[in-house]
Amino acid sequence: MTQPLAGKIALVAGATRGAGRQIAVQLGAAGATVYATGRSTRAGRSEMDRPETIEETAELVTDAGGTGIAVQVDHLVPDQVRDLVARIDSEQGRLDVLVNDIWGGDPLVTWEKPVWEQPLDAGFRTLRLAIDTHIITSHFALPLLIRKPGGLVVEMGDGTKAYNDDNYRLSLFYDLAKVSVNRLAFSQAHELKPHGCTAVALTPGWIRSEAMLEHFGVTEDNWRDGAATDPNFLISETPAFVGRAVAALAADEDKARWNGQSVDAGTLSKVYGFTDLDGSQPEGFRYITEVVDAGKPTDVTGYR
């Protein structure tokens, strides 16, 4: 198997589970050495209180053909991020890919309530987890990334700029968090361009994370049974799909064409030719816009 990212060094910040885990794994499958960070380890869980750990992620990266290195980091603590980047510099002397996937805000979001009925402490904590963590990580990591042209920063969010500009995301704090992540990519693109590096905002479609599978009471083996709860679940995709999108971007010698843009995994799959694990190419946000938001009957034909 070809490994176009052999010799490349990646940092996936927020790699414990979901999209972050599979981004790390797919970068590893392409040959990269991946530093996988997060708060949950085998020694203890974060406030998310879920069983996935960064050690498991690192092992999956290595099993996929890369080199996985787990580092426990709270990306809200600048000293911890500074130490992480110093370690990468000491051990590798370079950084080629930075993926800002830190989130952890799901338990804090109050859905479909106006701001005057929202708990402020939880709302501001959501923004800190979604925005401050990304800025702190970029602050310390980008001086290492820009040493060599061709570096890539991926800001992971939920919803393309085009979609989020036209749609309220059911909570003021969640809405603001996801709009901000897209803008972070745009801003960093301008700062990175003189150094020959690229920043992109990327979103999956409806992702079948560990938590989402549990919510629907299914496993990856029988995930289609979730359509009994919501027929639109048939458009969902595995986290590996967006992971392959990141790997394709990282391996593209002409990645600068995406600088400052906001794209989804489905769109990139048509450009680069990668598929989800089942061989399909789900276009989640096109489906949501053209079918769900348009009020049409559920039918994923032509969308995956």
mmCIF file of N, CA and C in Angstrom, residues 140-260:
data_model
loop_
_atom_site.group_PDB
_atom_site.id
_atom_site.type_symbol
_atom_site.label_atom_id
_atom_site.label_comp_id
_atom_site.label_asym_id
_atom_site.label_seq_id
_atom_site.Cartn_x
_atom_site.Cartn_y
_atom_site.Cartn_z
ATOM 1 N N PHE A 140 0.908 28.074 19.581
ATOM 2 C CA PHE A 140 2.165 27.397 19.886
ATOM 3 C C PHE A 140 2.659 26.504 18.749
ATOM 4 N N ALA A 141 1.750 25.936 17.961
ATOM 5 C CA ALA A 141 2.150 24.949 16.957
ATOM 6 C C ALA A 141 2.558 25.561 15.626
ATOM 7 N N LEU A 142 1.994 26.695 15.269
ATOM 8 C CA LEU A 142 2.252 27.233 13.935
ATOM 9 C C LEU A 142 3.692 27.683 13.707
ATOM 10 N N PRO A 143 4.403 28.201 14.708
ATOM 11 C CA PRO A 143 5.814 28.519 14.447
ATOM 12 C C PRO A 143 6.637 27.309 14.022
ATOM 13 N N LEU A 144 6.241 26.122 14.488
ATOM 14 C CA LEU A 144 6.923 24.901 14.058
ATOM 15 C C LEU A 144 6.445 24.491 12.673
ATOM 16 N N LEU A 145 5.163 24.621 12.415
ATOM 17 C CA LEU A 145 4.615 24.194 11.122
ATOM 18 C C LEU A 145 5.158 25.034 9.975
ATOM 19 N N ILE A 146 5.349 26.336 10.183
ATOM 20 C CA ILE A 146 5.748 27.208 9.064
ATOM 21 C C ILE A 146 7.244 27.152 8.751
ATOM 22 N N ARG A 147 7.987 26.336 9.475
ATOM 23 C CA ARG A 147 9.409 26.195 9.150
ATOM 24 C C ARG A 147 9.618 25.653 7.750
ATOM 25 N N LYS A 148 8.644 24.837 7.283
ATOM 26 C CA LYS A 148 8.747 24.252 5.950
ATOM 27 C C LYS A 148 7.495 24.590 5.156
ATOM 28 N N PRO A 149 7.619 24.988 3.910
ATOM 29 C CA PRO A 149 6.433 25.202 3.082
ATOM 30 C C PRO A 149 5.655 23.892 2.925
ATOM 31 N N GLY A 150 4.379 24.022 2.646
ATOM 32 C CA GLY A 150 3.547 22.847 2.394
ATOM 33 C C GLY A 150 2.770 22.372 3.596
ATOM 34 N N GLY A 151 2.916 23.047 4.734
ATOM 35 C CA GLY A 151 2.185 22.644 5.922
ATOM 36 C C GLY A 151 0.682 22.859 5.783
ATOM 37 N N LEU A 152 -0.078 22.096 6.562
ATOM 38 C CA LEU A 152 -1.541 22.133 6.483
ATOM 39 C C LEU A 152 -2.137 22.269 7.877
ATOM 40 N N VAL A 153 -3.081 23.193 8.015
ATOM 41 C CA VAL A 153 -3.896 23.315 9.218
ATOM 42 C C VAL A 153 -5.338 23.005 8.834
ATOM 43 N N VAL A 154 -5.957 22.101 9.576
ATOM 44 C CA VAL A 154 -7.362 21.774 9.351
ATOM 45 C C VAL A 154 -8.146 22.150 10.597
ATOM 46 N N GLU A 155 -9.097 23.045 10.422
ATOM 47 C CA GLU A 155 -10.011 23.418 11.494
ATOM 48 C C GLU A 155 -11.290 22.593 11.330
ATOM 49 N N MET A 156 -11.504 21.700 12.299
ATOM 50 C CA MET A 156 -12.658 20.812 12.227
ATOM 51 C C MET A 156 -13.869 21.452 12.894
ATOM 52 N N GLY A 157 -14.988 21.470 12.157
ATOM 53 C CA GLY A 157 -16.202 22.045 12.701
ATOM 54 C C GLY A 157 -17.424 21.224 12.351
ATOM 55 N N ASP A 158 -18.570 21.874 12.389
ATOM 56 C CA ASP A 158 -19.833 21.242 12.031
ATOM 57 C C ASP A 158 -20.589 22.216 11.144
ATOM 58 N N GLY A 159 -20.615 21.925 9.867
ATOM 59 C CA GLY A 159 -21.290 22.787 8.904
ATOM 60 C C GLY A 159 -20.314 23.627 8.123
ATOM 61 N N THR A 160 -20.477 23.673 6.813
ATOM 62 C CA THR A 160 -19.667 24.562 5.992
ATOM 63 C C THR A 160 -20.069 26.005 6.264
ATOM 64 N N LYS A 161 -19.237 26.922 5.833
ATOM 65 C CA LYS A 161 -19.588 28.333 5.978
ATOM 66 C C LYS A 161 -20.889 28.631 5.251
ATOM 67 N N ALA A 162 -21.028 28.103 4.052
ATOM 68 C CA ALA A 162 -22.243 28.361 3.276
ATOM 69 C C ALA A 162 -23.484 27.873 4.019
ATOM 70 N N TYR A 163 -23.387 26.697 4.628
ATOM 71 C CA TYR A 163 -24.543 26.159 5.347
ATOM 72 C C TYR A 163 -24.811 26.951 6.619
ATOM 73 N N ASN A 164 -23.775 27.210 7.391
ATOM 74 C CA ASN A 164 -23.971 27.898 8.665
ATOM 75 C C ASN A 164 -24.402 29.346 8.491
ATOM 76 N N ASP A 165 -24.005 29.969 7.381
ATOM 77 C CA ASP A 165 -24.438 31.337 7.122
ATOM 78 C C ASP A 165 -25.954 31.426 6.968
ATOM 79 N N ASP A 166 -26.569 30.354 6.487
ATOM 80 C CA ASP A 166 -27.999 30.384 6.181
ATOM 81 C C ASP A 166 -28.858 29.628 7.179
ATOM 82 N N ASN A 167 -28.233 28.977 8.165
ATOM 83 C CA ASN A 167 -28.998 28.121 9.067
ATOM 84 C C ASN A 167 -28.602 28.347 10.519
ATOM 85 N N TYR A 168 -29.593 28.555 11.377
ATOM 86 C CA TYR A 168 -29.382 28.651 12.817
ATOM 87 C C TYR A 168 -29.160 27.247 13.356
ATOM 88 N N ARG A 169 -28.125 27.050 14.175
ATOM 89 C CA ARG A 169 -27.742 25.710 14.607
ATOM 90 C C ARG A 169 -28.338 25.312 15.964
ATOM 91 N N LEU A 170 -29.529 25.824 16.250
ATOM 92 C CA LEU A 170 -30.390 25.369 17.346
ATOM 93 C C LEU A 170 -29.914 25.708 18.752
ATOM 94 N N SER A 171 -28.877 26.502 18.866
ATOM 95 C CA SER A 171 -28.403 27.005 20.150
ATOM 96 C C SER A 171 -27.452 28.148 19.862
ATOM 97 N N LEU A 172 -27.632 29.297 20.515
ATOM 98 C CA LEU A 172 -26.770 30.434 20.238
ATOM 99 C C LEU A 172 -25.308 30.087 20.456
ATOM 100 N N PHE A 173 -24.996 29.406 21.547
ATOM 101 C CA PHE A 173 -23.601 29.111 21.849
ATOM 102 C C PHE A 173 -23.017 28.109 20.860
ATOM 103 N N TYR A 174 -23.791 27.084 20.510
ATOM 104 C CA TYR A 174 -23.313 26.112 19.519
ATOM 105 C C TYR A 174 -23.148 26.788 18.163
ATOM 106 N N ASP A 175 -24.132 27.591 17.791
ATOM 107 C CA ASP A 175 -24.086 28.310 16.519
ATOM 108 C C ASP A 175 -22.829 29.172 16.441
ATOM 109 N N LEU A 176 -22.568 29.936 17.481
ATOM 110 C CA LEU A 176 -21.404 30.821 17.498
ATOM 111 C C LEU A 176 -20.110 30.021 17.454
ATOM 112 N N ALA A 177 -20.071 28.901 18.166
ATOM 113 C CA ALA A 177 -18.867 28.072 18.178
ATOM 114 C C ALA A 177 -18.530 27.573 16.781
ATOM 115 N N LYS A 178 -19.520 27.088 16.064
ATOM 116 C CA LYS A 178 -19.250 26.472 14.771
ATOM 117 C C LYS A 178 -18.993 27.508 13.675
ATOM 118 N N VAL A 179 -19.642 28.654 13.755
ATOM 119 C CA VAL A 179 -19.309 29.732 12.831
ATOM 120 C C VAL A 179 -17.873 30.203 13.061
ATOM 121 N N SER A 180 -17.475 30.285 14.319
ATOM 122 C CA SER A 180 -16.142 30.781 14.661
ATOM 123 C C SER A 180 -15.046 29.865 14.147
ATOM 124 N N VAL A 181 -15.249 28.563 14.217
ATOM 125 C CA VAL A 181 -14.234 27.621 13.741
ATOM 126 C C VAL A 181 -13.966 27.827 12.258
ATOM 127 N N ASN A 182 -15.011 28.037 11.476
ATOM 128 C CA ASN A 182 -14.813 28.290 10.048
ATOM 129 C C ASN A 182 -14.029 29.577 9.828
ATOM 130 N N ARG A 183 -14.315 30.586 10.624
ATOM 131 C CA ARG A 183 -13.609 31.855 10.476
ATOM 132 C C ARG A 183 -12.153 31.727 10.905
ATOM 133 N N LEU A 184 -11.871 30.875 11.882
ATOM 134 C CA LEU A 184 -10.486 30.646 12.295
ATOM 135 C C LEU A 184 -9.652 30.133 11.122
ATOM 136 N N ALA A 185 -10.224 29.245 10.339
ATOM 137 C CA ALA A 185 -9.494 28.741 9.170
ATOM 138 C C ALA A 185 -9.240 29.864 8.171
ATOM 139 N N PHE A 186 -10.244 30.691 7.950
ATOM 140 C CA PHE A 186 -10.106 31.808 7.027
ATOM 141 C C PHE A 186 -8.999 32.764 7.482
ATOM 142 N N SER A 187 -8.996 33.092 8.762
ATOM 143 C CA SER A 187 -8.000 34.015 9.300
ATOM 144 C C SER A 187 -6.596 33.427 9.216
ATOM 145 N N GLN A 188 -6.460 32.171 9.620
ATOM 146 C CA GLN A 188 -5.146 31.538 9.589
ATOM 147 C C GLN A 188 -4.642 31.369 8.164
ATOM 148 N N ALA A 189 -5.559 31.197 7.225
ATOM 149 C CA ALA A 189 -5.147 31.087 5.820
ATOM 150 C C ALA A 189 -4.382 32.316 5.378
ATOM 151 N N HIS A 190 -4.852 33.486 5.790
ATOM 152 C CA HIS A 190 -4.170 34.722 5.419
ATOM 153 C C HIS A 190 -2.790 34.806 6.072
ATOM 154 N N GLU A 191 -2.684 34.328 7.295
ATOM 155 C CA GLU A 191 -1.412 34.414 8.007
ATOM 156 C C GLU A 191 -0.411 33.371 7.527
ATOM 157 N N LEU A 192 -0.917 32.244 7.037
ATOM 158 C CA LEU A 192 -0.043 31.154 6.602
ATOM 159 C C LEU A 192 0.416 31.286 5.152
ATOM 160 N N LYS A 193 -0.371 31.970 4.346
ATOM 161 C CA LYS A 193 -0.068 32.031 2.913
ATOM 162 C C LYS A 193 1.349 32.520 2.616
ATOM 163 N N PRO A 194 1.856 33.561 3.276
ATOM 164 C CA PRO A 194 3.227 34.004 2.974
ATOM 165 C C PRO A 194 4.290 32.960 3.282
ATOM 166 N N HIS A 195 3.938 31.954 4.075
ATOM 167 C CA HIS A 195 4.878 30.895 4.436
ATOM 168 C C HIS A 195 4.679 29.630 3.596
ATOM 169 N N GLY A 196 3.820 29.710 2.606
ATOM 170 C CA GLY A 196 3.581 28.554 1.749
ATOM 171 C C GLY A 196 2.783 27.462 2.412
ATOM 172 N N CYS A 197 1.989 27.813 3.421
ATOM 173 C CA CYS A 197 1.174 26.830 4.133
ATOM 174 C C CYS A 197 -0.309 27.141 3.938
ATOM 175 N N THR A 198 -1.142 26.175 4.291
ATOM 176 C CA THR A 198 -2.561 26.220 3.958
ATOM 177 C C THR A 198 -3.416 25.957 5.188
ATOM 178 N N ALA A 199 -4.542 26.667 5.302
ATOM 179 C CA ALA A 199 -5.532 26.400 6.340
ATOM 180 C C ALA A 199 -6.889 26.177 5.687
ATOM 181 N N VAL A 200 -7.581 25.144 6.148
ATOM 182 C CA VAL A 200 -8.867 24.765 5.577
ATOM 183 C C VAL A 200 -9.840 24.473 6.718
ATOM 184 N N ALA A 201 -11.090 24.883 6.571
ATOM 185 C CA ALA A 201 -12.160 24.474 7.482
ATOM 186 C C ALA A 201 -12.846 23.257 6.877
ATOM 187 N N LEU A 202 -12.994 22.220 7.678
ATOM 188 C CA LEU A 202 -13.546 20.960 7.176
ATOM 189 C C LEU A 202 -14.641 20.462 8.097
ATOM 190 N N THR A 203 -15.703 19.947 7.517
ATOM 191 C CA THR A 203 -16.789 19.365 8.291
ATOM 192 C C THR A 203 -17.164 18.003 7.736
ATOM 193 N N PRO A 204 -17.485 17.047 8.606
ATOM 194 C CA PRO A 204 -18.119 15.819 8.130
ATOM 195 C C PRO A 204 -19.587 16.097 7.859
ATOM 196 N N GLY A 205 -20.285 15.087 7.372
ATOM 197 C CA GLY A 205 -21.738 15.167 7.297
ATOM 198 C C GLY A 205 -22.309 14.688 8.626
ATOM 199 N N TRP A 206 -23.289 13.815 8.553
ATOM 200 C CA TRP A 206 -23.863 13.226 9.770
ATOM 201 C C TRP A 206 -22.958 12.063 10.159
ATOM 202 N N ILE A 207 -22.157 12.274 11.177
ATOM 203 C CA ILE A 207 -21.091 11.336 11.482
ATOM 204 C C ILE A 207 -21.542 10.302 12.503
ATOM 205 N N ARG A 208 -21.215 9.038 12.217
ATOM 206 C CA ARG A 208 -21.554 7.949 13.136
ATOM 207 C C ARG A 208 -20.425 7.764 14.158
ATOM 208 N N SER A 209 -20.332 8.708 15.058
ATOM 209 C CA SER A 209 -19.348 8.595 16.140
ATOM 210 C C SER A 209 -19.780 7.519 17.113
ATOM 211 N N GLU A 210 -18.904 7.218 18.044
ATOM 212 C CA GLU A 210 -19.245 6.231 19.072
ATOM 213 C C GLU A 210 -20.514 6.649 19.820
ATOM 214 N N ALA A 211 -20.588 7.940 20.169
ATOM 215 C CA ALA A 211 -21.745 8.433 20.908
ATOM 216 C C ALA A 211 -23.015 8.400 20.061
ATOM 217 N N MET A 212 -22.877 8.696 18.769
ATOM 218 C CA MET A 212 -24.058 8.689 17.901
ATOM 219 C C MET A 212 -24.604 7.275 17.731
ATOM 220 N N LEU A 213 -23.726 6.316 17.576
ATOM 221 C CA LEU A 213 -24.176 4.924 17.482
ATOM 222 C C LEU A 213 -24.915 4.510 18.751
ATOM 223 N N GLU A 214 -24.376 4.900 19.892
ATOM 224 C CA GLU A 214 -25.041 4.582 21.153
ATOM 225 C C GLU A 214 -26.406 5.262 21.238
ATOM 226 N N HIS A 215 -26.475 6.504 20.790
ATOM 227 C CA HIS A 215 -27.733 7.244 20.833
ATOM 228 C C HIS A 215 -28.824 6.534 20.034
ATOM 229 N N PHE A 216 -28.445 5.952 18.905
ATOM 230 C CA PHE A 216 -29.410 5.256 18.063
ATOM 231 C C PHE A 216 -29.564 3.780 18.442
ATOM 232 N N GLY A 217 -28.792 3.327 19.420
ATOM 233 C CA GLY A 217 -28.907 1.950 19.869
ATOM 234 C C GLY A 217 -28.454 0.932 18.848
ATOM 235 N N VAL A 218 -27.442 1.299 18.049
ATOM 236 C CA VAL A 218 -26.940 0.409 17.005
ATOM 237 C C VAL A 218 -25.425 0.315 17.111
ATOM 238 N N THR A 219 -24.849 -0.569 16.318
ATOM 239 C CA THR A 219 -23.406 -0.678 16.173
ATOM 240 C C THR A 219 -23.053 -0.358 14.727
ATOM 241 N N GLU A 220 -21.773 -0.311 14.438
ATOM 242 C CA GLU A 220 -21.387 -0.061 13.054
ATOM 243 C C GLU A 220 -21.825 -1.201 12.148
ATOM 244 N N ASP A 221 -21.976 -2.411 12.690
ATOM 245 C CA ASP A 221 -22.383 -3.555 11.876
ATOM 246 C C ASP A 221 -23.850 -3.465 11.451
ATOM 247 N N ASN A 222 -24.699 -2.875 12.297
ATOM 248 C CA ASN A 222 -26.130 -2.815 11.957
ATOM 249 C C ASN A 222 -26.651 -1.385 11.965
ATOM 250 N N TRP A 223 -25.784 -0.423 11.615
ATOM 251 C CA TRP A 223 -26.131 0.991 11.755
ATOM 252 C C TRP A 223 -27.376 1.384 10.986
ATOM 253 N N ARG A 224 -27.660 0.700 9.894
ATOM 254 C CA ARG A 224 -28.839 1.052 9.095
ATOM 255 C C ARG A 224 -30.140 0.866 9.868
ATOM 256 N N ASP A 225 -30.104 0.060 10.920
ATOM 257 C CA ASP A 225 -31.302 -0.111 11.746
ATOM 258 C C ASP A 225 -31.682 1.196 12.434
ATOM 259 N N GLY A 226 -30.747 2.138 12.519
ATOM 260 C CA GLY A 226 -31.060 3.439 13.105
ATOM 261 C C GLY A 226 -32.076 4.214 12.298
ATOM 262 N N ALA A 227 -32.284 3.822 11.051
ATOM 263 C CA ALA A 227 -33.276 4.505 10.218
ATOM 264 C C ALA A 227 -34.689 4.317 10.741
ATOM 265 N N ALA A 228 -34.888 3.318 11.597
ATOM 266 C CA ALA A 228 -36.208 3.139 12.199
ATOM 267 C C ALA A 228 -36.535 4.297 13.138
ATOM 268 N N THR A 229 -35.524 4.906 13.704
ATOM 269 C CA THR A 229 -35.698 6.077 14.566
ATOM 270 C C THR A 229 -35.750 7.354 13.754
ATOM 271 N N ASP A 230 -34.840 7.486 12.792
ATOM 272 C CA ASP A 230 -34.801 8.657 11.904
ATOM 273 C C ASP A 230 -34.366 8.171 10.530
ATOM 274 N N PRO A 231 -35.273 8.166 9.552
ATOM 275 C CA PRO A 231 -34.927 7.655 8.219
ATOM 276 C C PRO A 231 -33.737 8.376 7.584
ATOM 277 N N ASN A 232 -33.505 9.626 7.975
ATOM 278 C CA ASN A 232 -32.397 10.369 7.399
ATOM 279 C C ASN A 232 -31.035 9.862 7.866
ATOM 280 N N PHE A 233 -31.046 8.987 8.856
ATOM 281 C CA PHE A 233 -29.794 8.400 9.344
ATOM 282 C C PHE A 233 -29.085 7.620 8.238
ATOM 283 N N LEU A 234 -29.805 7.277 7.189
ATOM 284 C CA LEU A 234 -29.210 6.522 6.085
ATOM 285 C C LEU A 234 -28.173 7.335 5.315
ATOM 286 N N ILE A 235 -28.131 8.641 5.524
ATOM 287 C CA ILE A 235 -27.103 9.454 4.861
ATOM 288 C C ILE A 235 -25.831 9.518 5.697
ATOM 289 N N SER A 236 -25.847 8.973 6.894
ATOM 290 C CA SER A 236 -24.721 9.133 7.813
ATOM 291 C C SER A 236 -23.461 8.447 7.287
ATOM 292 N N GLU A 237 -22.339 8.844 7.867
ATOM 293 C CA GLU A 237 -21.031 8.356 7.413
ATOM 294 C C GLU A 237 -20.172 7.979 8.607
ATOM 295 N N THR A 238 -19.195 7.129 8.392
ATOM 296 C CA THR A 238 -18.276 6.787 9.469
ATOM 297 C C THR A 238 -17.275 7.921 9.672
ATOM 298 N N PRO A 239 -16.661 7.999 10.849
ATOM 299 C CA PRO A 239 -15.608 9.002 11.064
ATOM 300 C C PRO A 239 -14.409 8.816 10.128
ATOM 301 N N ALA A 240 -14.242 7.617 9.587
ATOM 302 C CA ALA A 240 -13.125 7.374 8.678
ATOM 303 C C ALA A 240 -13.246 8.197 7.403
ATOM 304 N N PHE A 241 -14.470 8.552 7.034
ATOM 305 C CA PHE A 241 -14.685 9.295 5.794
ATOM 306 C C PHE A 241 -14.016 10.670 5.869
ATOM 307 N N VAL A 242 -14.269 11.403 6.941
ATOM 308 C CA VAL A 242 -13.623 12.704 7.078
ATOM 309 C C VAL A 242 -12.134 12.538 7.375
ATOM 310 N N GLY A 243 -11.763 11.405 8.009
ATOM 311 C CA GLY A 243 -10.346 11.122 8.199
ATOM 312 C C GLY A 243 -9.619 10.981 6.878
ATOM 313 N N ARG A 244 -10.244 10.313 5.933
ATOM 314 C CA ARG A 244 -9.642 10.168 4.608
ATOM 315 C C ARG A 244 -9.602 11.506 3.873
ATOM 316 N N ALA A 245 -10.560 12.369 4.166
ATOM 317 C CA ALA A 245 -10.528 13.714 3.573
ATOM 318 C C ALA A 245 -9.294 14.475 4.031
ATOM 319 N N VAL A 246 -8.978 14.390 5.320
ATOM 320 C CA VAL A 246 -7.797 15.075 5.840
ATOM 321 C C VAL A 246 -6.526 14.483 5.239
ATOM 322 N N ALA A 247 -6.475 13.162 5.159
ATOM 323 C CA ALA A 247 -5.290 12.511 4.581
ATOM 324 C C ALA A 247 -5.104 12.916 3.123
ATOM 325 N N ALA A 248 -6.200 13.027 2.380
ATOM 326 C CA ALA A 248 -6.106 13.438 0.971
ATOM 327 C C ALA A 248 -5.615 14.872 0.858
ATOM 328 N N LEU A 249 -6.127 15.755 1.697
ATOM 329 C CA LEU A 249 -5.655 17.139 1.700
ATOM 330 C C LEU A 249 -4.168 17.213 2.015
ATOM 331 N N ALA A 250 -3.754 16.464 3.033
ATOM 332 C CA ALA A 250 -2.359 16.512 3.465
ATOM 333 C C ALA A 250 -1.412 16.019 2.380
ATOM 334 N N ALA A 251 -1.866 15.069 1.575
ATOM 335 C CA ALA A 251 -1.013 14.490 0.541
ATOM 336 C C ALA A 251 -1.039 15.272 -0.770
ATOM 337 N N ASP A 252 -1.923 16.240 -0.883
ATOM 338 C CA ASP A 252 -2.088 17.009 -2.125
ATOM 339 C C ASP A 252 -0.974 18.042 -2.254
ATOM 340 N N GLU A 253 -0.174 17.927 -3.297
ATOM 341 C CA GLU A 253 0.893 18.905 -3.524
ATOM 342 C C GLU A 253 0.334 20.280 -3.876
ATOM 343 N N ASP A 254 -0.927 20.297 -4.307
ATOM 344 C CA ASP A 254 -1.579 21.557 -4.675
ATOM 345 C C ASP A 254 -2.658 21.929 -3.662
ATOM 346 N N LYS A 255 -2.431 21.601 -2.393
ATOM 347 C CA LYS A 255 -3.423 21.870 -1.363
ATOM 348 C C LYS A 255 -3.720 23.353 -1.195
ATOM 349 N N ALA A 256 -2.808 24.210 -1.628
ATOM 350 C CA ALA A 256 -3.016 25.650 -1.486
ATOM 351 C C ALA A 256 -4.269 26.130 -2.216
ATOM 352 N N ARG A 257 -4.777 25.353 -3.155
ATOM 353 C CA ARG A 257 -6.009 25.750 -3.857
ATOM 354 C C ARG A 257 -7.198 25.821 -2.906
ATOM 355 N N TRP A 258 -7.074 25.147 -1.748
ATOM 356 C CA TRP A 258 -8.151 25.144 -0.761
ATOM 357 C C TRP A 258 -7.947 26.197 0.336
ATOM 358 N N ASN A 259 -6.907 26.978 0.241
ATOM 359 C CA ASN A 259 -6.560 27.876 1.343
ATOM 360 C C ASN A 259 -7.703 28.829 1.687
ATOM 361 N N GLY A 260 -8.103 28.818 2.954
ATOM 362 C CA GLY A 260 -9.155 29.698 3.434
ATOM 363 C C GLY A 260 -10.567 29.237 3.162
#
